[in-house]
Amino acid sequence: MRVTMTSAAARAGHANEDFTGALPTAAVLIDGAGISGTESICRHGVAWYAGRLGGSLLSLLSLVRDRGLSALLAEAIKQATDDHRGTCDVADPISPSATVAILRLYDGLIEYLVLGDSVLVLDRADGGPLVVSDPRELIISRPYRSALEAATEGTDEYHRVLRDLRANRNRPGGFWVAKDDPRAADEAITGSRPISELTGAVLLSNGASRIVDRFRLADWPEVMTVLASSGPAEIIHRVRQAEARHAVTADDATIAYCTDLGEA
């Protein structure tokens, strides 16, 4: 499998809190999340957590071939959490967390997992792309959206609303992300498709998927066409242009574009 990756921090001087990496038979994308004050809870930070989680996942995917993706994610969450349990308050609601997308080639299948608001798209030889996403955070966040938009980003009020929203994480009736509880992996969206049905796949952080779900600049077939012709950097370039045009705060944006799926 060939994987072309592009990742761009939200702004210069800002740590990129996304992570992506690949093996000959797998690709992983992690979108780290935190708010102001996280550094007082975790001395390592969101980018560290995203990298630790992603690195653990890649190692497990390489070494452990006979376990499901949810089980591997649960083990990776445990490993990343244990790495800073002794120095940081890992259970605090604002300690670092992350969304996850995983793709793996295994026994003639493409297996996939999505936890949180990252997006995975499978490009089918016959029919349109199959979009794999987890809508729970979007649904839960709707009542909070107007309050967040009314508050100035970075203010105490903004962070109060964000804390209230994030209190819905990793609980029944809420939404699920990778954080300190490995059981969150059981809530991931998973599935598989025969490799023979697919011509490509792409993993996107929500800072990149906004080209479709926020700015409506393209639909998913168009995105797959641009990826095939110009690569992931062009998608992120168009997102950055739209953010500037609409005065929308930029987000870290990461894409892992997978082709030659039948070749390990």
Short mmCIF file of N, CA and C in Angstrom, two decimals, residues 168 170-174 176:
data_model
loop_
_atom_site.label_atom_id
_atom_site.label_comp_id
_atom_site.label_asym_id
_atom_site.label_seq_id
_atom_site.Cartn_x
_atom_site.Cartn_y
_atom_site.Cartn_z
N ASN A 168 -19.64 15.72 28.29
CA ASN A 168 -20.41 14.65 27.64
C ASN A 168 -19.54 13.55 27.05
N ASN A 170 -17.20 10.34 26.61
CA ASN A 170 -16.96 9.02 27.19
C ASN A 170 -17.96 8.67 28.29
N ARG A 171 -19.24 8.91 27.96
CA ARG A 171 -20.31 8.53 28.87
C ARG A 171 -21.52 8.13 28.04
N PRO A 172 -22.35 7.23 28.54
CA PRO A 172 -23.54 6.83 27.78
C PRO A 172 -24.41 8.03 27.42
N GLY A 173 -24.85 8.05 26.17
CA GLY A 173 -25.65 9.17 25.69
C GLY A 173 -24.82 10.35 25.21
N GLY A 174 -23.50 10.27 25.36
CA GLY A 174 -22.61 11.33 24.91
C GLY A 174 -21.83 10.91 23.69
N TRP A 176 -17.67 9.75 22.18
CA TRP A 176 -16.54 8.96 22.65
C TRP A 176 -15.26 9.34 21.92
#
